[in-house]
Short mmCIF file of C-alpha atoms and ligand atoms in Angstrom, two decimals:
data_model
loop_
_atom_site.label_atom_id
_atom_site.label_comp_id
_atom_site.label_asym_id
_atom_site.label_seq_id
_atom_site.Cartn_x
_atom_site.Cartn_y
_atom_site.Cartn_z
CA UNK A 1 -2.37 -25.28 -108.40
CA UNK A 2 -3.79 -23.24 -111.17
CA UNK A 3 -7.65 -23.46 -111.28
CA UNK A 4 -9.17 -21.45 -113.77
CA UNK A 5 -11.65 -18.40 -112.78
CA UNK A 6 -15.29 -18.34 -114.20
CA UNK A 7 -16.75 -15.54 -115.15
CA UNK A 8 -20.36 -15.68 -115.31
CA UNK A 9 -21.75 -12.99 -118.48
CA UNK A 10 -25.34 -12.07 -117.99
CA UNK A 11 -26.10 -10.06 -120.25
CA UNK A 12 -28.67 -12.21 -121.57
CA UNK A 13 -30.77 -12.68 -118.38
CA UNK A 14 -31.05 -8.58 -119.16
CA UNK A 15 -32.23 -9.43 -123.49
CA UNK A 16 -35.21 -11.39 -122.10
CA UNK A 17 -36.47 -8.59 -119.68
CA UNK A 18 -35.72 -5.68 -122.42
CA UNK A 19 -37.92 -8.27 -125.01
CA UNK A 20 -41.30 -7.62 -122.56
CA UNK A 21 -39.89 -4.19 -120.94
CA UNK A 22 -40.37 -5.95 -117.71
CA UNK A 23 -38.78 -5.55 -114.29
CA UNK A 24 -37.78 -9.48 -114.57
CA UNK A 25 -36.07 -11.67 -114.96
CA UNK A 26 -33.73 -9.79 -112.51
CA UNK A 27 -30.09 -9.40 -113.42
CA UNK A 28 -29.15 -9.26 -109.63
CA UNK A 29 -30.87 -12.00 -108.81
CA UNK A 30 -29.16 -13.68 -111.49
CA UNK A 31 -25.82 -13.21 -110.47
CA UNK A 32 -26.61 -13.98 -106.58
CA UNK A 33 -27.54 -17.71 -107.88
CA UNK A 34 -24.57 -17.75 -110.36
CA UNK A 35 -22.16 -16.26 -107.45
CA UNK A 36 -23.76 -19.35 -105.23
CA UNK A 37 -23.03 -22.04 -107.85
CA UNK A 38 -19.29 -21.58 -108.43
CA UNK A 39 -19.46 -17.98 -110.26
CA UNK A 40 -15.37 -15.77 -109.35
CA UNK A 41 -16.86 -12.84 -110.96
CA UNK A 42 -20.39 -11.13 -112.87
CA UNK A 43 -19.12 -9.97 -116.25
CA UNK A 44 -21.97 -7.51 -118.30
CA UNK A 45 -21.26 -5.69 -121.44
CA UNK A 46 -23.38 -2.18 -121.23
CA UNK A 47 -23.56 -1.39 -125.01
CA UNK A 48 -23.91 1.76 -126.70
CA UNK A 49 -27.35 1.16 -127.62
CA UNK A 50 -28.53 -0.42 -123.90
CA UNK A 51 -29.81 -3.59 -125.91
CA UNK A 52 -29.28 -5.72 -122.37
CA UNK A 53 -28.10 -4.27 -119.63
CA UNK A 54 -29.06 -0.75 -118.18
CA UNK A 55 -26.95 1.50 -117.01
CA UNK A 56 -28.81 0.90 -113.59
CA UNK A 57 -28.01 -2.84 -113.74
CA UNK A 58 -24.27 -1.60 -113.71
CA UNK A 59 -24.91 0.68 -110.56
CA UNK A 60 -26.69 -2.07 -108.42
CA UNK A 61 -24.77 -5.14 -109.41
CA UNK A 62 -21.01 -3.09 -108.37
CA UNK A 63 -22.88 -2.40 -105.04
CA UNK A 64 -24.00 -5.52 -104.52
CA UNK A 65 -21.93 -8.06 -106.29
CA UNK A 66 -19.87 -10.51 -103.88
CA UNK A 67 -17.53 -11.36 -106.04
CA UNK A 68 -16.60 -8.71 -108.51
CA UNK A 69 -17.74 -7.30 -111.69
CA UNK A 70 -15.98 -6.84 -114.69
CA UNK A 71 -17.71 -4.57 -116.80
CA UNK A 72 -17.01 -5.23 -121.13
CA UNK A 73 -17.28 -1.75 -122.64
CA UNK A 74 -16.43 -0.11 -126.18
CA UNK A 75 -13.64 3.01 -126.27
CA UNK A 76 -15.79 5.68 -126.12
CA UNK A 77 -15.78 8.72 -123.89
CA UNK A 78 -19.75 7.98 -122.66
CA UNK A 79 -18.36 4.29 -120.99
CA UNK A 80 -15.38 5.81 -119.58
CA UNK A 81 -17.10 8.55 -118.10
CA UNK A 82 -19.66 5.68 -116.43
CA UNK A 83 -16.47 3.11 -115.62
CA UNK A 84 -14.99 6.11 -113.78
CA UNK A 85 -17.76 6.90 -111.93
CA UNK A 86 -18.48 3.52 -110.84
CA UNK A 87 -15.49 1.60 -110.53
CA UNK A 88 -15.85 -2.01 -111.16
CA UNK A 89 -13.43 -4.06 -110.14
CA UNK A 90 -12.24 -5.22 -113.99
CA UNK A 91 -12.95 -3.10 -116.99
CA UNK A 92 -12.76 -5.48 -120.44
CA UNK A 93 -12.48 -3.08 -124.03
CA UNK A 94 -14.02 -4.47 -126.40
CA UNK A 95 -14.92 -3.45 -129.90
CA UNK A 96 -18.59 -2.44 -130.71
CA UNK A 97 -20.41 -2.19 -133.87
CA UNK A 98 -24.12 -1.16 -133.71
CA UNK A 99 -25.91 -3.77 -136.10
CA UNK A 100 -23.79 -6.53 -135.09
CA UNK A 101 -25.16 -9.50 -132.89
CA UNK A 102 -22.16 -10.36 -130.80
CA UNK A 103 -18.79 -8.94 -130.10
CA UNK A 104 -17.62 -10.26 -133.82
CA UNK A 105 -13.76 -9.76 -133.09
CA UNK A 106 -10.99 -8.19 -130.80
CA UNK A 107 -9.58 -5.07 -130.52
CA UNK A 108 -7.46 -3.87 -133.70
CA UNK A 109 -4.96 -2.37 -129.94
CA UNK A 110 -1.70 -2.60 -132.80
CA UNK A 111 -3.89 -0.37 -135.13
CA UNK A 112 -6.02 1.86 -132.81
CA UNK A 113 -3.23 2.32 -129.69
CA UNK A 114 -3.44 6.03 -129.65
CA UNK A 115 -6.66 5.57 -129.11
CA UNK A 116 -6.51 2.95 -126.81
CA UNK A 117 -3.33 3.49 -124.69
CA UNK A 118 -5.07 6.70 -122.83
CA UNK A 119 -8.41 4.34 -121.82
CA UNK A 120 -5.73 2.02 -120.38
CA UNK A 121 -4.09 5.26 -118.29
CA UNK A 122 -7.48 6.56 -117.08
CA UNK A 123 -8.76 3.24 -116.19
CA UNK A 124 -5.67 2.25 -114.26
CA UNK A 125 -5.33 5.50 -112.67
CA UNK A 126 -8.55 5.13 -111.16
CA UNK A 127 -7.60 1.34 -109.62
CA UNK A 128 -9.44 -0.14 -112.25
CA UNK A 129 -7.97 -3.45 -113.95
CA UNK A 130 -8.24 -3.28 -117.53
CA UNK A 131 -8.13 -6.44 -119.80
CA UNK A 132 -8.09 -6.08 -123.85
CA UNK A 133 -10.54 -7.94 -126.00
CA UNK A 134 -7.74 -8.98 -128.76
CA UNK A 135 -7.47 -12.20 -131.26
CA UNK A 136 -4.89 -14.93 -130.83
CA UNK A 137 -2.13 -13.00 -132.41
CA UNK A 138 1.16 -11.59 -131.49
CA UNK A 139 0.97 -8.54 -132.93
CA UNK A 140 -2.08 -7.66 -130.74
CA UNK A 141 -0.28 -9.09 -128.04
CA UNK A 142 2.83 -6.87 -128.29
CA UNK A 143 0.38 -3.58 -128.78
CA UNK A 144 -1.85 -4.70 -125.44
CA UNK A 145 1.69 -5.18 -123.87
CA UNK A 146 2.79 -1.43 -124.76
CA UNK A 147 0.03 -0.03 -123.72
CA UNK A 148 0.98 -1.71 -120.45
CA UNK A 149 -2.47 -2.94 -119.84
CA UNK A 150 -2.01 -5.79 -117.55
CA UNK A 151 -4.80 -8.28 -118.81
CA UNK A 152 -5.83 -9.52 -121.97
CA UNK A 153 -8.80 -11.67 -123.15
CA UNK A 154 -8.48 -13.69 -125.71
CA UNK A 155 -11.21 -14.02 -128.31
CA UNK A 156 -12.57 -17.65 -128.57
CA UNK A 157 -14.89 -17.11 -131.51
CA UNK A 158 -12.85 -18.34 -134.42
CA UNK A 159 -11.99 -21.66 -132.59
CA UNK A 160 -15.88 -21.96 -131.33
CA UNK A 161 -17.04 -21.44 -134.66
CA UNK A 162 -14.33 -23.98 -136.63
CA UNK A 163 -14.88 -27.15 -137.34
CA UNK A 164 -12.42 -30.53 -138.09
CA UNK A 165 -8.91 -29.81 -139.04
CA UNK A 166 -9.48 -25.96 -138.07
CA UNK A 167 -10.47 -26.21 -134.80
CA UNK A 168 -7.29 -27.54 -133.49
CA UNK A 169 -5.14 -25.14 -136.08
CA UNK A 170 -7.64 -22.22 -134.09
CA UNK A 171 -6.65 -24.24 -130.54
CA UNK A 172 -2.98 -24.09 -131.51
CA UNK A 173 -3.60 -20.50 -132.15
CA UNK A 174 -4.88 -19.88 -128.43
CA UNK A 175 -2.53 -21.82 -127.15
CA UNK A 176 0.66 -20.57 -128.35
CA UNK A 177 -1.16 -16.80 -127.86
CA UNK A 178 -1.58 -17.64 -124.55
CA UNK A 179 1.63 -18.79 -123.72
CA UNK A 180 3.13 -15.88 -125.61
CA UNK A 181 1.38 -13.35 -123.65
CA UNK A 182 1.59 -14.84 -120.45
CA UNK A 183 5.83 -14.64 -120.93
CA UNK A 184 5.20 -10.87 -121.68
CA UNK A 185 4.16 -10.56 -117.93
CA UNK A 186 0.44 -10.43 -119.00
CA UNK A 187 -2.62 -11.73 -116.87
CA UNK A 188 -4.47 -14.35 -119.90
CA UNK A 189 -8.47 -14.59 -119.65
CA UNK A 190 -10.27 -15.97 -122.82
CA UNK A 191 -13.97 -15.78 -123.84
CA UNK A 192 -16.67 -15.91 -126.21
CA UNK A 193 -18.38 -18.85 -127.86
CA UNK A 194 -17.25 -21.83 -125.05
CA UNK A 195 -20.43 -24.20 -124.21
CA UNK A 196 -19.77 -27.25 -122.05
CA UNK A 197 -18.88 -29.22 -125.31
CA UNK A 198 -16.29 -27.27 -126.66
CA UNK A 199 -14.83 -25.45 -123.36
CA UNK A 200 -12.75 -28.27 -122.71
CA UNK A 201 -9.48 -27.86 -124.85
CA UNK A 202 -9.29 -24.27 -124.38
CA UNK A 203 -9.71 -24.62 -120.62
CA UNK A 204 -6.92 -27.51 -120.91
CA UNK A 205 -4.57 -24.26 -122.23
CA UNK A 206 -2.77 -23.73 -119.01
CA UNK A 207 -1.90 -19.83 -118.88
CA UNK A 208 -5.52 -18.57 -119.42
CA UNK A 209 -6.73 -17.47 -116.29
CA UNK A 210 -10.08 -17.18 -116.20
CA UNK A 211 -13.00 -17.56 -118.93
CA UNK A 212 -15.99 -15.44 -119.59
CA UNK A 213 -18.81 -17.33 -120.60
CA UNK A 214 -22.64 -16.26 -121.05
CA UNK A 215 -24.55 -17.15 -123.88
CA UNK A 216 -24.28 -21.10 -123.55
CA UNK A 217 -24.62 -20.95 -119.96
CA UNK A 218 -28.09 -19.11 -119.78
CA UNK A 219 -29.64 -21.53 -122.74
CA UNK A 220 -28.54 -23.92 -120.70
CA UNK A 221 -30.51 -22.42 -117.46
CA UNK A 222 -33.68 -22.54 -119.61
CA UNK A 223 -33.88 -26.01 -119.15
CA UNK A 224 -31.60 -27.23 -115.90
CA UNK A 225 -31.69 -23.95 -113.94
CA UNK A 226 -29.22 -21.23 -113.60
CA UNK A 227 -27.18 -22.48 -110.68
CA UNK A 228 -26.94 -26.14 -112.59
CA UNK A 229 -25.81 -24.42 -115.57
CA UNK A 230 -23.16 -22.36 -113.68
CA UNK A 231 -22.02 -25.66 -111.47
CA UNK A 232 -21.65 -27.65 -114.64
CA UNK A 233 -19.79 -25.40 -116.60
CA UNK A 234 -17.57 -24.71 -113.52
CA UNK A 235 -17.06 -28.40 -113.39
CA UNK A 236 -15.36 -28.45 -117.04
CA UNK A 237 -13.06 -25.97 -116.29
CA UNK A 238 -12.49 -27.00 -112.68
CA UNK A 239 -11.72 -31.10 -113.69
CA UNK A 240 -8.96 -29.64 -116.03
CA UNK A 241 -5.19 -31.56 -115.79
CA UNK A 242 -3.27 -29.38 -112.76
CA UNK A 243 -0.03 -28.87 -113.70
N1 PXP B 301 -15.96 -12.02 -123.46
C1 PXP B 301 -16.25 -10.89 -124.13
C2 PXP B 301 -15.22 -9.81 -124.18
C3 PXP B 301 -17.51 -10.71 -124.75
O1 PXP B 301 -17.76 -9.56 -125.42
C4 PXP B 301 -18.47 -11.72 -124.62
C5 PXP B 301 -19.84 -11.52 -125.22
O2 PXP B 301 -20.45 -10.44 -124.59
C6 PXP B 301 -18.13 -12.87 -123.90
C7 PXP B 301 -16.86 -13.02 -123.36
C8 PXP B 301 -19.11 -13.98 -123.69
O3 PXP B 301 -19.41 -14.59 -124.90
P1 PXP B 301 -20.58 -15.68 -124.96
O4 PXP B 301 -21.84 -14.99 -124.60
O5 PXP B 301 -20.52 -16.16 -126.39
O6 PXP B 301 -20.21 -16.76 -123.98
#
Protein backbone atom coordinates (compact mmCIF):
# COMPACT_ATOMS: atom_id res chain seq x y z
CA UNK A 1 0.00 0.00 0.00
CA UNK A 2 1.49 3.27 -0.97
CA UNK A 3 0.18 6.16 1.25
CA UNK A 4 1.63 9.31 0.55
CA UNK A 5 3.88 11.25 3.30
CA UNK A 6 2.88 14.87 4.42
CA UNK A 7 5.14 17.19 5.01
CA UNK A 8 3.98 19.95 7.04
CA UNK A 9 6.10 23.59 5.85
CA UNK A 10 5.98 26.18 8.55
CA UNK A 11 7.64 28.63 7.57
CA UNK A 12 4.83 30.86 7.75
CA UNK A 13 3.86 30.32 11.44
CA UNK A 14 7.68 31.97 11.66
CA UNK A 15 6.45 35.36 8.85
CA UNK A 16 3.76 36.25 11.42
CA UNK A 17 6.14 36.33 14.53
CA UNK A 18 9.09 38.17 12.40
CA UNK A 19 5.92 40.82 11.30
CA UNK A 20 5.65 41.95 15.36
CA UNK A 21 9.37 40.69 16.32
CA UNK A 22 7.62 38.62 18.84
CA UNK A 23 8.52 35.38 20.62
CA UNK A 24 5.02 33.90 19.16
CA UNK A 25 3.40 32.36 17.47
CA UNK A 26 5.91 29.53 18.27
CA UNK A 27 7.30 27.47 15.41
CA UNK A 28 7.78 24.44 17.83
CA UNK A 29 4.68 24.56 19.07
CA UNK A 30 3.49 24.58 15.67
CA UNK A 31 4.91 21.56 14.52
CA UNK A 32 4.03 19.54 17.91
CA UNK A 33 0.16 20.17 16.86
CA UNK A 34 0.91 19.51 13.12
CA UNK A 35 3.08 16.23 14.17
CA UNK A 36 -0.29 15.32 16.37
CA UNK A 37 -2.72 15.79 13.46
CA UNK A 38 -1.23 13.47 10.81
CA UNK A 39 2.14 15.58 10.07
CA UNK A 40 5.43 12.49 8.66
CA UNK A 41 7.78 15.29 8.77
CA UNK A 42 8.38 19.51 9.70
CA UNK A 43 9.79 20.94 6.48
CA UNK A 44 11.30 24.92 7.00
CA UNK A 45 13.18 26.78 4.42
CA UNK A 46 15.94 29.05 6.43
CA UNK A 47 16.57 31.74 3.71
CA UNK A 48 19.46 33.78 3.12
CA UNK A 49 17.90 36.78 4.39
CA UNK A 50 16.12 34.97 7.74
CA UNK A 51 12.68 36.43 6.44
CA UNK A 52 10.87 33.33 8.54
CA UNK A 53 12.65 31.07 10.20
CA UNK A 54 15.78 31.70 12.47
CA UNK A 55 18.56 29.92 12.47
CA UNK A 56 17.53 29.03 16.16
CA UNK A 57 14.17 27.65 14.96
CA UNK A 58 16.41 25.14 12.92
CA UNK A 59 18.48 24.18 16.14
CA UNK A 60 15.39 23.52 18.43
CA UNK A 61 12.97 22.00 16.01
CA UNK A 62 16.01 19.03 14.87
CA UNK A 63 16.22 18.49 18.71
CA UNK A 64 12.93 18.28 19.29
CA UNK A 65 11.03 17.25 16.25
CA UNK A 66 9.31 13.63 16.50
CA UNK A 67 9.12 13.05 13.25
CA UNK A 68 11.87 14.52 11.19
CA UNK A 69 12.83 17.69 9.63
CA UNK A 70 13.71 18.36 6.30
CA UNK A 71 15.35 21.50 6.07
CA UNK A 72 14.82 23.54 2.16
CA UNK A 73 18.06 25.49 1.71
CA UNK A 74 19.79 27.46 -1.30
CA UNK A 75 23.57 26.16 -2.56
CA UNK A 76 25.52 28.30 -0.72
CA UNK A 77 28.49 27.59 1.50
CA UNK A 78 26.69 29.61 4.75
CA UNK A 79 23.57 26.67 4.62
CA UNK A 80 25.90 23.92 4.16
CA UNK A 81 28.08 24.91 6.79
CA UNK A 82 24.64 25.10 9.19
CA UNK A 83 23.09 21.63 7.47
CA UNK A 84 26.43 20.08 8.49
CA UNK A 85 26.44 21.16 11.74
CA UNK A 86 23.02 20.23 12.48
CA UNK A 87 22.02 17.36 10.61
CA UNK A 88 18.45 17.18 9.75
CA UNK A 89 17.19 14.26 8.76
CA UNK A 90 16.33 15.51 4.85
CA UNK A 91 18.10 18.42 3.28
CA UNK A 92 15.79 19.88 0.09
CA UNK A 93 18.10 22.47 -2.49
CA UNK A 94 16.28 24.79 -3.64
CA UNK A 95 16.93 27.88 -5.66
CA UNK A 96 16.85 31.35 -3.91
CA UNK A 97 16.51 34.74 -5.23
CA UNK A 98 16.45 37.65 -2.69
CA UNK A 99 13.39 39.87 -3.89
CA UNK A 100 11.36 37.01 -4.83
CA UNK A 101 8.18 35.97 -2.76
CA UNK A 102 8.25 32.22 -3.09
CA UNK A 103 10.57 29.61 -4.35
CA UNK A 104 9.55 30.76 -8.18
CA UNK A 105 11.14 27.54 -9.86
CA UNK A 106 13.48 24.42 -9.50
CA UNK A 107 16.88 23.92 -9.63
CA UNK A 108 18.55 24.61 -13.21
CA UNK A 109 20.78 20.75 -11.54
CA UNK A 110 21.42 20.05 -15.78
CA UNK A 111 22.89 23.66 -15.91
CA UNK A 112 24.47 24.31 -12.46
CA UNK A 113 25.77 20.40 -11.64
CA UNK A 114 29.27 21.39 -10.88
CA UNK A 115 27.93 23.34 -8.59
CA UNK A 116 25.51 21.18 -7.30
CA UNK A 117 26.97 17.61 -7.49
CA UNK A 118 29.60 18.48 -4.47
CA UNK A 119 26.41 19.79 -2.04
CA UNK A 120 24.98 16.36 -2.92
CA UNK A 121 28.59 14.58 -1.75
CA UNK A 122 28.91 16.65 1.45
CA UNK A 123 25.38 16.27 2.38
CA UNK A 124 25.34 12.54 1.86
CA UNK A 125 28.59 12.05 3.41
CA UNK A 126 27.36 13.42 6.48
CA UNK A 127 24.02 10.86 6.49
CA UNK A 128 22.03 13.52 5.32
CA UNK A 129 19.23 12.73 2.57
CA UNK A 130 19.24 15.21 -0.03
CA UNK A 131 16.19 15.81 -2.37
CA UNK A 132 16.46 18.39 -5.49
CA UNK A 133 13.94 21.13 -5.99
CA UNK A 134 13.68 20.54 -10.01
CA UNK A 135 10.62 21.15 -12.63
CA UNK A 136 8.73 18.32 -14.29
CA UNK A 137 11.33 17.71 -16.89
CA UNK A 138 13.63 15.01 -17.94
CA UNK A 139 16.47 16.76 -18.46
CA UNK A 140 16.51 17.86 -14.75
CA UNK A 141 15.70 14.50 -13.98
CA UNK A 142 18.70 12.86 -15.69
CA UNK A 143 21.15 15.76 -14.06
CA UNK A 144 19.52 15.07 -10.29
CA UNK A 145 20.09 11.34 -11.28
CA UNK A 146 23.98 11.95 -12.04
CA UNK A 147 24.56 13.68 -9.33
CA UNK A 148 23.29 10.54 -7.63
CA UNK A 149 21.15 12.44 -5.26
CA UNK A 150 18.60 9.99 -4.21
CA UNK A 151 15.39 12.28 -3.91
CA UNK A 152 13.85 14.74 -5.96
CA UNK A 153 10.92 17.19 -5.42
CA UNK A 154 9.02 18.08 -7.93
CA UNK A 155 7.87 21.66 -8.36
CA UNK A 156 4.00 21.99 -8.32
CA UNK A 157 3.80 25.69 -9.12
CA UNK A 158 3.14 25.70 -12.82
CA UNK A 159 0.23 23.14 -12.46
CA UNK A 160 -1.12 25.18 -9.17
CA UNK A 161 -1.02 28.25 -10.98
CA UNK A 162 -2.73 26.87 -14.56
CA UNK A 163 -5.95 26.98 -15.30
CA UNK A 164 -8.50 24.84 -17.91
CA UNK A 165 -6.85 22.99 -20.66
CA UNK A 166 -3.30 23.70 -18.94
CA UNK A 167 -3.74 22.33 -15.83
CA UNK A 168 -4.09 18.83 -16.94
CA UNK A 169 -1.24 19.41 -19.88
CA UNK A 170 0.89 20.71 -16.34
CA UNK A 171 -0.69 17.28 -14.50
CA UNK A 172 0.47 15.19 -17.45
CA UNK A 173 3.73 16.89 -17.00
CA UNK A 174 4.04 15.66 -13.23
CA UNK A 175 2.87 12.66 -13.96
CA UNK A 176 4.94 11.33 -16.63
CA UNK A 177 8.06 13.25 -14.54
CA UNK A 178 7.20 11.30 -11.83
CA UNK A 179 7.02 8.12 -13.32
CA UNK A 180 10.20 8.87 -15.23
CA UNK A 181 12.17 9.53 -12.24
CA UNK A 182 10.87 7.02 -10.11
CA UNK A 183 12.25 4.21 -13.02
CA UNK A 184 15.67 6.03 -12.61
CA UNK A 185 15.76 4.53 -9.01
CA UNK A 186 14.81 8.00 -7.57
CA UNK A 187 12.74 8.64 -4.27
CA UNK A 188 9.64 11.30 -5.93
CA UNK A 189 8.29 14.07 -3.36
CA UNK A 190 6.39 17.07 -4.96
CA UNK A 191 5.51 20.51 -3.49
CA UNK A 192 4.57 23.98 -3.72
CA UNK A 193 1.23 25.60 -4.45
CA UNK A 194 -1.25 22.30 -3.42
CA UNK A 195 -4.40 23.59 -1.23
CA UNK A 196 -7.10 21.04 -0.43
CA UNK A 197 -8.80 21.95 -3.83
CA UNK A 198 -6.22 21.32 -6.13
CA UNK A 199 -4.00 18.59 -4.15
CA UNK A 200 -6.11 15.98 -5.35
CA UNK A 201 -4.84 14.98 -8.94
CA UNK A 202 -1.33 15.38 -8.11
CA UNK A 203 -1.70 13.27 -4.98
CA UNK A 204 -3.69 10.70 -7.36
CA UNK A 205 0.06 10.53 -9.29
CA UNK A 206 1.15 7.30 -7.78
CA UNK A 207 5.13 7.47 -7.57
CA UNK A 208 5.31 10.80 -5.61
CA UNK A 209 6.09 10.00 -2.25
CA UNK A 210 5.43 12.51 -0.10
CA UNK A 211 4.18 16.30 -0.53
CA UNK A 212 5.35 19.44 1.10
CA UNK A 213 2.72 21.73 1.72
CA UNK A 214 2.65 25.11 3.86
CA UNK A 215 1.20 28.09 2.66
CA UNK A 216 -2.50 26.76 2.12
CA UNK A 217 -2.38 24.81 5.16
CA UNK A 218 -1.59 27.70 7.68
CA UNK A 219 -4.41 30.15 5.93
CA UNK A 220 -6.35 27.50 6.47
CA UNK A 221 -5.39 27.29 10.43
CA UNK A 222 -6.45 30.96 10.66
CA UNK A 223 -9.83 30.01 10.57
CA UNK A 224 -10.29 26.00 11.53
CA UNK A 225 -7.12 25.61 13.64
CA UNK A 226 -3.81 24.19 12.84
CA UNK A 227 -4.37 20.55 13.69
CA UNK A 228 -7.85 20.71 11.47
CA UNK A 229 -5.94 22.14 8.74
CA UNK A 230 -3.18 19.46 8.94
CA UNK A 231 -5.98 16.46 9.44
CA UNK A 232 -7.85 17.70 6.42
CA UNK A 233 -5.21 18.07 4.14
CA UNK A 234 -3.85 14.65 5.30
CA UNK A 235 -7.25 13.33 4.50
CA UNK A 236 -6.90 14.34 0.61
CA UNK A 237 -3.85 12.73 0.21
CA UNK A 238 -4.60 9.82 2.51
CA UNK A 239 -8.34 8.92 0.60
CA UNK A 240 -6.21 8.66 -2.66
CA UNK A 241 -6.98 5.26 -5.06
CA UNK A 242 -4.28 2.45 -3.51
CA UNK A 243 -2.90 0.74 -6.12
N1 LIG B 1 8.55 22.63 -1.38
C1 LIG B 1 9.54 23.53 -1.55
C2 LIG B 1 10.87 23.04 -2.04
C3 LIG B 1 9.35 24.89 -1.24
O1 LIG B 1 10.36 25.77 -1.43
C4 LIG B 1 8.11 25.30 -0.72
C5 LIG B 1 7.90 26.74 -0.32
O2 LIG B 1 8.78 27.05 0.70
C6 LIG B 1 7.12 24.32 -0.55
C7 LIG B 1 7.35 23.00 -0.92
C8 LIG B 1 5.78 24.66 0.03
O3 LIG B 1 5.09 25.50 -0.83
P1 LIG B 1 3.71 26.15 -0.35
O4 LIG B 1 4.02 27.02 0.80
O5 LIG B 1 3.24 26.89 -1.57
O6 LIG B 1 2.80 25.01 0.03
Amino acid sequence: MNIPLLGVNIDHVATLRQARGTDYPSVLEAARIAEDHGADLITVHLREDRRHIQDRDVTELIAQARTRVNLEMACTAEMLAIALSHRPADVCLVPERRAELTTEGGLDVAGQRALIEPFCRQLEAAGIRVSLFIDPELDQIQAAHECRAPVIELHTGAYANAVDDQRQHELQRLATAATAAESAGLVVNAGHGLNVSNVGPVAAIKPIREFNIGHSIIARALFIGLGAAVAEMKRCLTSRPVA
